[in-house]
Short mmCIF file of C-alpha atoms and ligand atoms in Angstrom, two decimals:
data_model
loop_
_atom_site.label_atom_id
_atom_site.label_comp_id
_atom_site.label_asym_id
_atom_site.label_seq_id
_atom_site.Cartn_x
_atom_site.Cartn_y
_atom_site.Cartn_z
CA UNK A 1 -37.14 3.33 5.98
CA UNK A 2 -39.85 4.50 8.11
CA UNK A 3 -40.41 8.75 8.51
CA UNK A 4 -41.42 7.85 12.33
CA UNK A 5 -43.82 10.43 14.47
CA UNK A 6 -44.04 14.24 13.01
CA UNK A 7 -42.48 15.52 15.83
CA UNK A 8 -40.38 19.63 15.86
CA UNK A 9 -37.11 18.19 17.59
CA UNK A 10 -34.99 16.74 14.98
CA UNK A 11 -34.13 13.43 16.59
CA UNK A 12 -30.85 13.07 14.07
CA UNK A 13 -29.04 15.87 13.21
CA UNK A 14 -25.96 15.22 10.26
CA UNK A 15 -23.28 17.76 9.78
CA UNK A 16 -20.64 18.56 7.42
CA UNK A 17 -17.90 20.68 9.05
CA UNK A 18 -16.52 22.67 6.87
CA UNK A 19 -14.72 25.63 7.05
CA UNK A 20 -11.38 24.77 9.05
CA UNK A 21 -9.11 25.55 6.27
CA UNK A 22 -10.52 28.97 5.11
CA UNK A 23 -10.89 30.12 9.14
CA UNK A 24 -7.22 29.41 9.68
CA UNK A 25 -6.06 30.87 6.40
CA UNK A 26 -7.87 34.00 6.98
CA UNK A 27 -5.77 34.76 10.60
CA UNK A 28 -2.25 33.66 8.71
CA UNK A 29 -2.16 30.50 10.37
CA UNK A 30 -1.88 26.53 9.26
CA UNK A 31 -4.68 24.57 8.41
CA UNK A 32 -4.21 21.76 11.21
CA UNK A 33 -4.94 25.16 13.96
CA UNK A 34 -8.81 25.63 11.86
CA UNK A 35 -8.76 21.54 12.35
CA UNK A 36 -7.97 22.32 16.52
CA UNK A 37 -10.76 24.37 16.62
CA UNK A 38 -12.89 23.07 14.50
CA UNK A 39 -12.88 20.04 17.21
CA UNK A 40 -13.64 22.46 19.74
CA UNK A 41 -16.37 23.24 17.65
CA UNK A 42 -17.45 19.29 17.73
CA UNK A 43 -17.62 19.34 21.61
CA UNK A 44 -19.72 22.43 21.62
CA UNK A 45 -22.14 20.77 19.48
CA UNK A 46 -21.91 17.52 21.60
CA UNK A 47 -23.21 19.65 24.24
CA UNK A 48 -25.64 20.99 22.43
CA UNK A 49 -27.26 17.95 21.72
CA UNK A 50 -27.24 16.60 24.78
CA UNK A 51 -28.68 19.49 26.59
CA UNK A 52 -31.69 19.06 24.15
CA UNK A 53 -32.16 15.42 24.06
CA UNK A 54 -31.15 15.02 20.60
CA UNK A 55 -31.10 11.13 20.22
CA UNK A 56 -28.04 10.66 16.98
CA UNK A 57 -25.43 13.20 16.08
CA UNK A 58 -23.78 12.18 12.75
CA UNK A 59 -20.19 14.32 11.90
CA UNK A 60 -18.20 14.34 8.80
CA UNK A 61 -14.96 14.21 10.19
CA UNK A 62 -13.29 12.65 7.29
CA UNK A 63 -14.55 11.93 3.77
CA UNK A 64 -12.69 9.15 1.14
CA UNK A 65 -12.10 11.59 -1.10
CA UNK A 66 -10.15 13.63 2.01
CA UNK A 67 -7.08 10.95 1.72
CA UNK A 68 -6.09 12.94 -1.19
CA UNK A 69 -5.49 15.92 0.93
CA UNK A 70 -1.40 17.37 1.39
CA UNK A 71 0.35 14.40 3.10
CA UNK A 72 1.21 16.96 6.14
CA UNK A 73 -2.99 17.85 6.44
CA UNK A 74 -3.78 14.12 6.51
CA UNK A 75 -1.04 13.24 8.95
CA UNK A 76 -2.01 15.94 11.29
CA UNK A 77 -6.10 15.49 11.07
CA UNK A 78 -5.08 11.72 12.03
CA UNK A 79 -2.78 13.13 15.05
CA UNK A 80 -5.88 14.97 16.09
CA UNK A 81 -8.28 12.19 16.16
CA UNK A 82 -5.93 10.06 17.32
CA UNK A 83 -5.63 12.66 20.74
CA UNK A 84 -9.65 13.11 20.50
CA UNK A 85 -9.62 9.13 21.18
CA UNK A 86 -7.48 9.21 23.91
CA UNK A 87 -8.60 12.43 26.02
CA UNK A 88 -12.61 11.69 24.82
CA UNK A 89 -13.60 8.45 25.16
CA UNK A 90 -13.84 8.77 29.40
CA UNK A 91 -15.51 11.91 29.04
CA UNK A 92 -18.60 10.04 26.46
CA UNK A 93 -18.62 7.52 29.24
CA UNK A 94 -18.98 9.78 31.66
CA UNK A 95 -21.74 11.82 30.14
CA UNK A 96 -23.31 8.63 28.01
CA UNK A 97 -22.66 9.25 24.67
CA UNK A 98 -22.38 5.96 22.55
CA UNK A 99 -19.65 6.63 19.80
CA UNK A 100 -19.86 4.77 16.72
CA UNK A 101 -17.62 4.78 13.47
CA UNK A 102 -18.84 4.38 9.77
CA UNK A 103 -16.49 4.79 6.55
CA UNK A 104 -13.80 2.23 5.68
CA UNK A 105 -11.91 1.68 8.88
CA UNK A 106 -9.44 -0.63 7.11
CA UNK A 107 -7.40 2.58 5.63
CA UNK A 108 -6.52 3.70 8.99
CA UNK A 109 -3.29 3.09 11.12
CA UNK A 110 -3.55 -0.12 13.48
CA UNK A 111 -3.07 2.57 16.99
CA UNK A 112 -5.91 4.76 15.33
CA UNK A 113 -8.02 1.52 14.42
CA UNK A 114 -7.51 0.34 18.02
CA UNK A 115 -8.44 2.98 19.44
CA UNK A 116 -11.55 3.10 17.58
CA UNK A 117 -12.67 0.16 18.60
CA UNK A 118 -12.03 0.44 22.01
CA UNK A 119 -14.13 3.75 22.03
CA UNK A 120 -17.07 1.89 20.18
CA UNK A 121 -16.90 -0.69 23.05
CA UNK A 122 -16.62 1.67 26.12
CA UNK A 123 -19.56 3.52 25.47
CA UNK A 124 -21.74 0.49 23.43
CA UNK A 125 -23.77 0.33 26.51
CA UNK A 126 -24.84 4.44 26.55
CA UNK A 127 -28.20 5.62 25.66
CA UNK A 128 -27.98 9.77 26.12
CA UNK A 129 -26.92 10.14 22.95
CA UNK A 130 -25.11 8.13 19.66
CA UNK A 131 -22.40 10.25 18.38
CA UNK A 132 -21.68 9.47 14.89
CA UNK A 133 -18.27 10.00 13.21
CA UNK A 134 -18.40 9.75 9.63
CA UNK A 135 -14.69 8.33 8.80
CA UNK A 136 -13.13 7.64 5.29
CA UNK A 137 -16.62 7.67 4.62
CA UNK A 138 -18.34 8.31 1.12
CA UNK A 139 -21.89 7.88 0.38
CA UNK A 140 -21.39 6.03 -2.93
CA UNK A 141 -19.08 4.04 -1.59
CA UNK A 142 -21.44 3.14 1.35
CA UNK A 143 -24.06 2.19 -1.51
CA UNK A 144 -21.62 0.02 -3.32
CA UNK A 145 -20.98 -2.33 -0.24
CA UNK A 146 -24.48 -2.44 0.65
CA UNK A 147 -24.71 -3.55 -3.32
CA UNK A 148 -21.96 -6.12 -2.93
CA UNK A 149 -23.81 -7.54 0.78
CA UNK A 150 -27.27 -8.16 -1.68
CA UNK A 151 -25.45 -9.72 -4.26
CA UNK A 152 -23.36 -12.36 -1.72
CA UNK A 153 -27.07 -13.03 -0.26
CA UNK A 154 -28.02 -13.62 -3.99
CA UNK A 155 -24.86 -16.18 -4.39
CA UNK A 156 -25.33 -18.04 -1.08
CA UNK A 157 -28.83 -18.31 -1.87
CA UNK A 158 -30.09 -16.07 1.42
CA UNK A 159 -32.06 -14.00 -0.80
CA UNK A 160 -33.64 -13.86 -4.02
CA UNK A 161 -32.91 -11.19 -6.61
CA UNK A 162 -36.72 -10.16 -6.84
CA UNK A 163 -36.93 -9.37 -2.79
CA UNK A 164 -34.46 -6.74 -3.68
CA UNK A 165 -35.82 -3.68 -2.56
CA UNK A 166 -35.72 0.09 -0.68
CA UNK A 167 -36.14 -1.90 2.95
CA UNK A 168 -33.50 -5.01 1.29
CA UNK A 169 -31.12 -1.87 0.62
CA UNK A 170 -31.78 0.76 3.37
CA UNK A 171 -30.92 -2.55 5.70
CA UNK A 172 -27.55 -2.68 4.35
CA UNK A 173 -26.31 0.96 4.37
CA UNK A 174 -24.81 2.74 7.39
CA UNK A 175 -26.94 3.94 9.86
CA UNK A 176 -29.81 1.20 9.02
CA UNK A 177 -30.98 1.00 13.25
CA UNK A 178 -30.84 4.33 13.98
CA UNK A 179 -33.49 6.74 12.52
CA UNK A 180 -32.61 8.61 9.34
CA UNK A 181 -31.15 11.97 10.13
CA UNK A 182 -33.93 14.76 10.14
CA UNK A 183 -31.80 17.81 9.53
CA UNK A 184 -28.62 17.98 7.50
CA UNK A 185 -26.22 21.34 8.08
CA UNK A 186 -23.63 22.20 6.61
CA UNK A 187 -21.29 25.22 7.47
CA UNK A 188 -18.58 27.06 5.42
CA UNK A 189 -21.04 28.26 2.72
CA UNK A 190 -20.86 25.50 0.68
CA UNK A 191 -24.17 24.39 -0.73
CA UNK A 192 -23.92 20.68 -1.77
CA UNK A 193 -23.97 17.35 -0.35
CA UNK A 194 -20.46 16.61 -1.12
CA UNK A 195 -21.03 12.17 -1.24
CA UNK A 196 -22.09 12.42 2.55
CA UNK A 197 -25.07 10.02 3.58
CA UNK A 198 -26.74 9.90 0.14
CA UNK A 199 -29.09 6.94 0.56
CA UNK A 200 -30.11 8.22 4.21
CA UNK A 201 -30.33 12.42 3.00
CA UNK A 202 -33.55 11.25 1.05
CA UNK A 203 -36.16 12.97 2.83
CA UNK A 204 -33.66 14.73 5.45
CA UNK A 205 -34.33 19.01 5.66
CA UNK A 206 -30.86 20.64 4.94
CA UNK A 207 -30.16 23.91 5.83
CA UNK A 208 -26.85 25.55 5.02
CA UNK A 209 -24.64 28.67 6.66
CA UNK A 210 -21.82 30.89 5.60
CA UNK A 211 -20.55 29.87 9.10
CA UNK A 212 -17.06 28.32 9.15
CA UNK A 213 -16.97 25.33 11.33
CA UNK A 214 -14.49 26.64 14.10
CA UNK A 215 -17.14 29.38 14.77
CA UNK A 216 -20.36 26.84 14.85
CA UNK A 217 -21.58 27.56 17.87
CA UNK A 218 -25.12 26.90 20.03
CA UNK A 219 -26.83 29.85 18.50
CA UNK A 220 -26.40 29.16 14.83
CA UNK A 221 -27.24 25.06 16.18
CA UNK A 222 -30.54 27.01 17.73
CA UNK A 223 -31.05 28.65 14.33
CA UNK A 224 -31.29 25.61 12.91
CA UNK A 225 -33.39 23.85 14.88
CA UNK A 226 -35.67 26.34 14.69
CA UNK A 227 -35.58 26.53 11.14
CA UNK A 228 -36.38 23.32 11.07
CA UNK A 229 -38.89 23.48 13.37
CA UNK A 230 -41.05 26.04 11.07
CA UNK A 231 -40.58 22.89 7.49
CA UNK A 232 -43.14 20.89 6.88
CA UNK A 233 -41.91 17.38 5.65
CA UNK A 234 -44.12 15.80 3.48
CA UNK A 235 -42.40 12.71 2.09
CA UNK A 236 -43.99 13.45 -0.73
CA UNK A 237 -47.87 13.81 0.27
CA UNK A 238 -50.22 17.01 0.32
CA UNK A 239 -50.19 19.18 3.11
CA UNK A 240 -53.54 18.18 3.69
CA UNK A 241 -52.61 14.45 4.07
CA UNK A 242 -50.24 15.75 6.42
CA UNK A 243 -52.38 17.99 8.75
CA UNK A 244 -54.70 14.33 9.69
CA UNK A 245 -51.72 12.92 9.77
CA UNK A 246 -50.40 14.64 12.41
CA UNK A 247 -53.85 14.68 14.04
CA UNK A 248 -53.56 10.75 13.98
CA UNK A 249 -50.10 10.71 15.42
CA UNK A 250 -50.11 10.85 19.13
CA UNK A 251 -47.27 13.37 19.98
CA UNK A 252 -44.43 12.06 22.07
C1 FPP B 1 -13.44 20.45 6.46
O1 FPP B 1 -12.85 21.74 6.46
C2 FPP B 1 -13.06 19.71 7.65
C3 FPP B 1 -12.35 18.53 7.67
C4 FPP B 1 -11.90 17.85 6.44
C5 FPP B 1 -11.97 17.89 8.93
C6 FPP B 1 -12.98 17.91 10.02
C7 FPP B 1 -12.28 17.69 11.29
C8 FPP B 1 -12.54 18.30 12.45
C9 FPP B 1 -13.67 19.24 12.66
C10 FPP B 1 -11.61 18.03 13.56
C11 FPP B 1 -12.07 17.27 14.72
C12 FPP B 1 -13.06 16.22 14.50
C13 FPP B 1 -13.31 15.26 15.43
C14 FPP B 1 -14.43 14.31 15.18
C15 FPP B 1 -12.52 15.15 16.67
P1 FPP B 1 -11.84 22.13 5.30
O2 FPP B 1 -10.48 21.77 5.75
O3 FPP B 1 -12.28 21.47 4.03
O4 FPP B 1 -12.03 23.66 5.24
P2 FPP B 1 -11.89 24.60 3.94
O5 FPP B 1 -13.04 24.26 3.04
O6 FPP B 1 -12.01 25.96 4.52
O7 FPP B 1 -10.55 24.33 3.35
#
């Protein structure tokens, strides 16, 4: 997994939304109204991210563990993505986002898992920006099935046990052809990873924010940015190695 140019634009940003519940509970209201706006909160940052020629947008929209919720919460967060399909997918085409799905699609609903699909296809062919919706998605479990892929190569005798390795691995998890997300946020004050992206988080910057998601807007995004503008990622060198590093690295 390559670190690719230093560069102060985080070409992948990854985000854990959270927040939804408490920001609904705190005005008296149900938890699906802190999901509503916590999707208006998505297409803020969509825009976001656009505007600034962010290249991958990875969102947590729904974790494996997340199944376990009330039977009511689950049924309405699928109701909601189920309307984001249909009233979305024309507008990514429209402003070229490529959407793309990880997590175990096989647990949802044959109209959601349709639709899924058929967003995936629309947009396959848009460049502006891949939006990334993290769904039934853990990070262990992501591991495991990259685990099971090396060890059917093993069987069928496409690989041998000794070319297992970071690149034989890191080819097998989610994510493997798009660049490893630069900056991780999470909102809702929270601070832990909570089984999102582990492989990929390796040498990713997080930065975390009392925020709840429904209020996530372009300012706290900027704040972020910036933030991560001022790190210095050193995948695990010396500053100094760094500096001629980035001396050697013709800027984009
Ligand atoms: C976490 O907040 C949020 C979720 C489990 C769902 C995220 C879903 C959305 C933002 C809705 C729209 C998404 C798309 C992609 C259309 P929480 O419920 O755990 O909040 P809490 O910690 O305050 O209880």
């Amino acid at each position: 997994m390559s670190s690719g140019p230093i560069t102060s634009l985080p070409r992948h940003i990854a985000i854990v939304m959270d927040g939804n519940g408490r920001w609904a509970q705190r005005r008296r209201r149900p938890r699906v109204i802190g999901h509503r706006a916590g999707a208006r909160a998505v297409d803020r940052t969509i825009d976001f991210c656009l505007e600034r020629g962010i290249e991958v947008l990875t969102l947590f929209a729904f974790s494996s563990e997340n199944w376990g919720r009330p039977r009511d919460e689950v049924d309405a967060l699928m109701k909601l993505f189920m309307g984001a399909l249909d009233r979305e997918v024309g507008e990514m085409q429209r402003r070229g986002v490529r959407v793309r799905f990880i997590g175990e699609r096989s647990r949802f609903s044959p109209p959601i898992l349709e639709r899924m699909q058929n967003a995936e296809k629309a947009t396959e062919g848009n460049t502006r920006l891949t939006l990334v919706i993290a769904a039934s998605y853990g990070g262990r479990q992501d591991i495991a099935a990259a685990a099971r892929a090396l060890a059917e190569d093993v069987a069928a005798g496409r690989l041998r046990p000794e070319q297992i390795d970071e690149t034989a691995v890191g080819a097998r998890v989610a994510l493997a052809d798009l660049p490893p997300p630069d900056l991780f946020i999470r909102t809702g004050g929270d601070t832990r990873v909570s089984n999102f992206l582990l492989w990929q988080l390796a040498y990713t910057e997080l930065w975390f924010t009392d925020t709840l998601w429904p209020e996530f807007d372009a300012a706290i995004l900027q704040q972020a940015v910036d933030d991560y503008a001022r790190r210095e990622r050193r995948y695990g060198l010396t500053s100094a190695q760094i500096a001629v590093q980035a001396t050697e690295t013709p800027s984009e």
